Amino acid sequence: MERKAHFALIGLFTFAVVAGAFGFIFWLHHSSGKKQAVMYRVIFDSSVSGLQVGGNVLFNGIRVGEVTNLRLDPDKPNQVIALLAVNKATPIRSDTRVGLEFAGLTGVAAVSLMGVSATTPLIEREEGEPPTLRADPSASQDMMQAAREVLNKAEEVIAANQEALHQAITDIASFSASLARNTDNVDSIMKNANETMSTAKEVASSARTLMDNLDKRTAEITVGVNRLTSTATRQVEVAGKAITDLAHNPQRFLFGGSSGSAGNSAATSR
């Protein structure tokens, strides 16, 4: 029991340390953020569906703060008042455009601020009252309303082309029925196509074999021609040598033997 109690105390102590660390970080983050943030009031003239407390405030797409409060104006039920905590270094001027920016198709909205001119003076702040910005009338358009408008336009297009769509569907159904009735013919066509492809492959294989044989025969003919050319060249060389010998020593061709033996025979006859 004492050992279990010891482990329980260690666990509680560890949990308390971790919770205290997270609490300190949370307090430090929010306290530093509040010191660097200033408050603004934004008035929307219509629905702000998708915008929530804690939502982002973006200036030219960069996060500069968050929404701290959302409420209705009891005197003007069509208006929504949002309080924003914005980094005091953000250059919000009198001509800054205010709207809503939606994240994809999720419906989550953020307050969008967009700078216009760098020469317009900054908004002056009164003691105790946050400056008031007014959103563009078209900036508060509900995302679902935009989706509904798209769907309504799609319905209008479908209604305007109802006969053409009906005819297209009928043609597709007729084609499907015709295809079903001619299944056997389609199978026969596919079979013939497969046979044609097989024949084409065989023809291609025969053509390749023929080309290989032709290349082989061409090589053999080339070798034979080279051999004949070499033999003829040697024969021409022999004939040329014989002609050269005849030109230099005609006695050898007429009497046989060398020129020296021919001279000796002439001396003996004398």
CSV table of C-alpha atoms in Angstrom, one decimal:
chain,number,residue,atom,x,y,z
A,1,MET,CA,0.0,0.0,0.0
A,2,GLU,CA,2.8,2.4,0.9
A,3,ARG,CA,4.5,1.7,-2.4
A,4,LYS,CA,1.2,2.4,-4.4
A,5,ALA,CA,0.7,5.6,-2.4
A,6,HIS,CA,4.3,6.6,-3.3
A,7,PHE,CA,3.7,6.1,-7.0
A,8,ALA,CA,0.4,8.1,-6.8
A,9,LEU,CA,2.2,11.0,-5.2
A,10,ILE,CA,4.8,11.0,-7.9
A,11,GLY,CA,2.1,10.9,-10.6
A,12,LEU,CA,0.2,13.8,-9.0
A,13,PHE,CA,3.4,15.8,-8.7
A,14,THR,CA,4.3,15.2,-12.3
A,15,PHE,CA,0.8,16.2,-13.5
A,16,ALA,CA,0.9,19.4,-11.4
A,17,VAL,CA,4.3,20.4,-12.9
A,18,VAL,CA,3.2,19.8,-16.4
A,19,ALA,CA,-0.1,21.7,-15.9
A,20,GLY,CA,1.7,24.6,-14.3
A,21,ALA,CA,4.1,24.8,-17.2
A,22,PHE,CA,1.3,24.8,-19.7
A,23,GLY,CA,-0.5,27.4,-17.7
A,24,PHE,CA,2.5,29.7,-17.5
A,25,ILE,CA,3.1,29.4,-21.2
A,26,PHE,CA,-0.6,30.2,-21.9
A,27,TRP,CA,-0.5,33.2,-19.5
A,28,LEU,CA,2.7,34.5,-21.0
A,29,HIS,CA,1.4,34.2,-24.5
A,30,HIS,CA,-1.8,36.0,-23.9
A,31,SER,CA,-0.4,38.7,-21.6
A,32,SER,CA,2.3,39.5,-24.1
A,33,GLY,CA,-0.3,39.5,-26.9
A,34,LYS,CA,-2.6,41.9,-25.0
A,35,LYS,CA,0.2,44.3,-24.4
A,36,GLN,CA,1.1,44.5,-28.1
A,37,ALA,CA,-2.6,44.5,-29.3
A,38,VAL,CA,-5.0,47.3,-29.8
A,39,MET,CA,-8.8,47.0,-30.1
A,40,TYR,CA,-10.9,47.9,-33.1
A,41,ARG,CA,-14.7,47.7,-33.7
A,42,VAL,CA,-16.0,46.5,-37.0
A,43,ILE,CA,-19.6,46.9,-38.1
A,44,PHE,CA,-21.1,44.3,-40.5
A,45,ASP,CA,-24.4,45.2,-42.2
A,46,SER,CA,-25.5,41.6,-42.8
A,47,SER,CA,-24.8,38.0,-41.8
A,48,VAL,CA,-21.3,36.9,-40.7
A,49,SER,CA,-21.9,33.2,-40.8
A,50,GLY,CA,-18.7,31.2,-40.2
A,51,LEU,CA,-17.1,34.0,-38.1
A,52,GLN,CA,-16.4,32.9,-34.5
A,53,VAL,CA,-14.8,34.3,-31.4
A,54,GLY,CA,-11.1,33.5,-31.6
A,55,GLY,CA,-11.2,33.7,-35.4
A,56,ASN,CA,-8.2,35.1,-37.3
A,57,VAL,CA,-7.8,38.7,-38.4
A,58,LEU,CA,-5.8,39.0,-41.6
A,59,PHE,CA,-4.1,42.0,-43.0
A,60,ASN,CA,-3.2,41.4,-46.7
A,61,GLY,CA,-3.4,37.7,-45.9
A,62,ILE,CA,-1.1,37.9,-42.8
A,63,ARG,CA,-2.4,37.1,-39.4
A,64,VAL,CA,-2.3,40.2,-37.2
A,65,GLY,CA,-4.9,39.4,-34.5
A,66,GLU,CA,-8.1,37.7,-33.5
A,67,VAL,CA,-11.8,38.2,-33.0
A,68,THR,CA,-12.5,38.8,-29.3
A,69,ASN,CA,-16.2,39.4,-29.3
A,70,LEU,CA,-19.3,39.2,-31.5
A,71,ARG,CA,-22.6,40.8,-30.7
A,72,LEU,CA,-25.8,42.2,-32.2
A,73,ASP,CA,-26.7,45.8,-32.2
A,74,PRO,CA,-30.1,46.0,-30.4
A,75,ASP,CA,-31.0,49.3,-32.2
A,76,LYS,CA,-30.1,47.9,-35.7
A,77,PRO,CA,-30.9,44.1,-35.9
A,78,ASN,CA,-29.4,43.8,-39.3
A,79,GLN,CA,-25.9,44.8,-38.0
A,80,VAL,CA,-23.3,42.6,-36.3
A,81,ILE,CA,-20.5,44.3,-34.2
A,82,ALA,CA,-17.2,42.5,-33.9
A,83,LEU,CA,-14.3,43.5,-31.6
A,84,LEU,CA,-10.8,42.8,-32.9
A,85,ALA,CA,-7.5,42.6,-31.0
A,86,VAL,CA,-5.0,43.6,-33.6
A,87,ASN,CA,-1.2,44.0,-33.4
A,88,LYS,CA,-0.5,47.7,-32.8
A,89,ALA,CA,2.1,47.8,-35.5
A,90,THR,CA,-0.6,47.0,-38.2
A,91,PRO,CA,-1.0,50.1,-40.4
A,92,ILE,CA,-4.8,50.4,-40.3
A,93,ARG,CA,-6.0,53.6,-42.0
A,94,SER,CA,-9.3,55.3,-42.7
A,95,ASP,CA,-9.4,53.8,-46.2
A,96,THR,CA,-8.6,50.2,-45.1
A,97,ARG,CA,-11.0,47.8,-46.6
A,98,VAL,CA,-12.7,45.3,-44.2
A,99,GLY,CA,-14.4,42.1,-45.3
A,100,LEU,CA,-14.7,38.3,-44.7
A,101,GLU,CA,-12.4,35.7,-46.1
A,102,PHE,CA,-13.4,32.0,-46.1
A,103,ALA,CA,-11.0,29.1,-45.8
A,104,GLY,CA,-11.8,26.9,-48.8
A,105,LEU,CA,-15.2,25.2,-48.6
A,106,THR,CA,-15.1,24.6,-44.8
A,107,GLY,CA,-17.2,27.7,-44.1
A,108,VAL,CA,-14.7,29.0,-41.5
A,109,ALA,CA,-14.4,32.8,-41.9
A,110,ALA,CA,-11.7,35.3,-40.9
A,111,VAL,CA,-11.9,39.1,-40.8
A,112,SER,CA,-9.9,40.4,-43.8
A,113,LEU,CA,-8.2,43.8,-43.7
A,114,MET,CA,-6.7,45.2,-46.9
A,115,GLY,CA,-4.5,48.3,-47.2
A,116,VAL,CA,-5.2,50.8,-50.0
A,117,SER,CA,-3.0,53.8,-49.7
A,118,ALA,CA,0.2,54.5,-47.7
A,119,THR,CA,-0.4,58.3,-47.6
A,120,THR,CA,-3.8,58.1,-45.9
A,121,PRO,CA,-3.5,59.0,-42.2
A,122,LEU,CA,-3.8,56.3,-39.6
A,123,ILE,CA,-7.0,56.0,-37.7
A,124,GLU,CA,-7.1,58.3,-34.6
A,125,ARG,CA,-7.9,56.6,-31.3
A,126,GLU,CA,-10.0,58.1,-28.6
A,127,GLU,CA,-9.4,57.3,-24.9
A,128,GLY,CA,-11.4,54.3,-23.8
A,129,GLU,CA,-13.2,53.8,-27.2
A,130,PRO,CA,-11.9,51.5,-29.9
A,131,PRO,CA,-11.9,53.0,-33.4
A,132,THR,CA,-14.8,51.9,-35.6
A,133,LEU,CA,-14.4,50.3,-39.1
A,134,ARG,CA,-17.3,49.5,-41.4
A,135,ALA,CA,-17.1,46.5,-43.6
A,136,ASP,CA,-18.0,46.6,-47.3
A,137,PRO,CA,-21.6,45.8,-47.9
A,138,SER,CA,-20.7,42.9,-50.2
A,139,ALA,CA,-18.1,41.6,-47.7
A,140,SER,CA,-20.6,40.0,-45.4
A,141,GLN,CA,-22.1,37.8,-48.0
A,142,ASP,CA,-23.0,34.4,-46.5
A,143,MET,CA,-21.0,31.6,-48.0
A,144,MET,CA,-24.0,29.3,-48.0
A,145,GLN,CA,-26.0,32.0,-49.7
A,146,ALA,CA,-23.4,32.1,-52.5
A,147,ALA,CA,-23.6,28.3,-52.7
A,148,ARG,CA,-27.4,28.5,-53.0
A,149,GLU,CA,-27.1,31.1,-55.8
A,150,VAL,CA,-24.8,28.7,-57.7
A,151,LEU,CA,-27.3,25.9,-57.2
A,152,ASN,CA,-30.1,28.1,-58.4
A,153,LYS,CA,-28.2,29.0,-61.5
A,154,ALA,CA,-27.5,25.3,-62.1
A,155,GLU,CA,-31.2,24.5,-61.8
A,156,GLU,CA,-32.0,27.3,-64.2
A,157,VAL,CA,-29.5,25.8,-66.8
A,158,ILE,CA,-31.0,22.4,-66.3
A,159,ALA,CA,-34.5,23.7,-66.7
A,160,ALA,CA,-33.6,25.6,-69.9
A,161,ASN,CA,-32.0,22.5,-71.4
A,162,GLN,CA,-34.5,19.9,-70.1
A,163,GLU,CA,-35.5,18.7,-73.5
A,164,ALA,CA,-31.9,18.4,-74.7
A,165,LEU,CA,-30.9,16.5,-71.6
A,166,HIS,CA,-33.9,14.2,-71.9
A,167,GLN,CA,-33.0,13.5,-75.5
A,168,ALA,CA,-29.4,12.8,-74.6
A,169,ILE,CA,-30.5,10.4,-71.8
A,170,THR,CA,-32.9,8.7,-74.3
A,171,ASP,CA,-30.1,8.3,-76.9
A,172,ILE,CA,-27.8,6.8,-74.2
A,173,ALA,CA,-30.5,4.3,-73.2
A,174,SER,CA,-31.1,3.4,-76.9
A,175,PHE,CA,-27.4,2.9,-77.5
A,176,SER,CA,-27.1,0.7,-74.4
A,177,ALA,CA,-30.1,-1.4,-75.5
A,178,SER,CA,-28.7,-1.8,-79.0
A,179,LEU,CA,-25.3,-2.7,-77.6
A,180,ALA,CA,-27.0,-5.3,-75.4
A,181,ARG,CA,-28.9,-6.8,-78.3
A,182,ASN,CA,-25.7,-7.1,-80.4
A,183,THR,CA,-23.5,-8.6,-77.7
A,184,ASP,CA,-22.8,-11.6,-79.9
A,185,ASN,CA,-21.8,-9.4,-82.8
A,186,VAL,CA,-19.6,-7.4,-80.6
A,187,ASP,CA,-17.9,-10.5,-79.3
A,188,SER,CA,-17.4,-11.7,-82.9
A,189,ILE,CA,-15.8,-8.4,-83.8
A,190,MET,CA,-13.5,-8.5,-80.8
A,191,LYS,CA,-12.6,-12.1,-81.7
A,192,ASN,CA,-11.8,-11.1,-85.3
A,193,ALA,CA,-9.8,-8.2,-84.0
A,194,ASN,CA,-7.8,-10.5,-81.8
A,195,GLU,CA,-7.2,-12.9,-84.7
A,196,THR,CA,-6.2,-10.0,-86.9
A,197,MET,CA,-3.7,-8.8,-84.3
A,198,SER,CA,-2.3,-12.4,-84.0
A,199,THR,CA,-1.9,-12.5,-87.8
A,200,ALA,CA,-0.2,-9.1,-87.8
A,201,LYS,CA,2.2,-10.4,-85.2
A,202,GLU,CA,3.0,-13.5,-87.3
A,203,VAL,CA,3.6,-11.3,-90.4
A,204,ALA,CA,5.8,-9.0,-88.4
A,205,SER,CA,7.8,-12.0,-87.1
A,206,SER,CA,8.1,-13.4,-90.6
A,207,ALA,CA,9.3,-10.0,-91.9
A,208,ARG,CA,11.9,-9.9,-89.2
A,209,THR,CA,13.1,-13.4,-90.1
A,210,LEU,CA,13.3,-12.4,-93.7
A,211,MET,CA,15.2,-9.3,-92.9
A,212,ASP,CA,17.7,-11.3,-90.8
A,213,ASN,CA,18.2,-13.9,-93.6
A,214,LEU,CA,18.6,-11.1,-96.1
A,215,ASP,CA,21.2,-9.5,-93.9
A,216,LYS,CA,23.0,-12.9,-93.6
A,217,ARG,CA,23.0,-13.4,-97.4
A,218,THR,CA,24.2,-9.9,-98.0
A,219,ALA,CA,27.1,-10.5,-95.6
A,220,GLU,CA,28.0,-13.8,-97.4
A,221,ILE,CA,27.8,-12.1,-100.8
A,222,THR,CA,30.0,-9.3,-99.5
A,223,VAL,CA,32.6,-11.8,-98.3
A,224,GLY,CA,32.6,-13.7,-101.6
A,225,VAL,CA,33.0,-10.5,-103.6
A,226,ASN,CA,35.9,-9.5,-101.3
A,227,ARG,CA,37.5,-12.9,-101.9
A,228,LEU,CA,37.1,-12.6,-105.8
A,229,THR,CA,38.5,-9.1,-105.7
A,230,SER,CA,41.5,-10.2,-103.7
A,231,THR,CA,42.2,-13.1,-106.1
A,232,ALA,CA,41.8,-10.9,-109.2
A,233,THR,CA,44.2,-8.4,-107.6
A,234,ARG,CA,46.8,-11.1,-107.0
A,235,GLN,CA,46.4,-12.3,-110.6
A,236,VAL,CA,46.8,-8.8,-111.9
A,237,GLU,CA,49.9,-8.3,-109.8
A,238,VAL,CA,51.4,-11.6,-111.2
A,239,ALA,CA,50.6,-10.6,-114.8
A,240,GLY,CA,52.1,-7.2,-114.2
A,241,LYS,CA,55.3,-8.7,-112.8
A,242,ALA,CA,55.5,-11.0,-115.9
A,243,ILE,CA,55.1,-8.1,-118.2
A,244,THR,CA,57.8,-6.1,-116.3
A,245,ASP,CA,60.2,-9.1,-116.6
A,246,LEU,CA,59.6,-9.4,-120.3
A,247,ALA,CA,60.3,-5.7,-120.9
A,248,HIS,CA,63.6,-6.0,-119.0
A,249,ASN,CA,64.8,-9.4,-120.2
A,250,PRO,CA,63.2,-10.5,-123.5
A,251,GLN,CA,65.9,-13.1,-124.2
A,252,ARG,CA,64.7,-15.1,-121.2
A,253,PHE,CA,61.2,-15.2,-122.6
A,254,LEU,CA,62.6,-16.3,-126.1
A,255,PHE,CA,65.4,-18.6,-125.3
A,256,GLY,CA,64.9,-19.5,-121.6
A,257,GLY,CA,67.5,-19.2,-118.9
A,258,SER,CA,69.2,-16.0,-117.8
A,259,SER,CA,70.8,-13.3,-120.0
A,260,GLY,CA,74.3,-14.5,-118.8
A,261,SER,CA,73.8,-18.0,-120.1
A,262,ALA,CA,72.6,-16.7,-123.4
A,263,GLY,CA,75.8,-14.7,-123.8
A,264,ASN,CA,78.0,-17.7,-123.0
A,265,SER,CA,76.2,-19.8,-125.7
A,266,ALA,CA,76.9,-17.1,-128.3
A,267,ALA,CA,80.6,-17.0,-127.4
A,268,THR,CA,80.9,-20.8,-127.7
A,269,SER,CA,79.4,-20.8,-131.1
A,270,ARG,CA,82.0,-18.4,-132.3
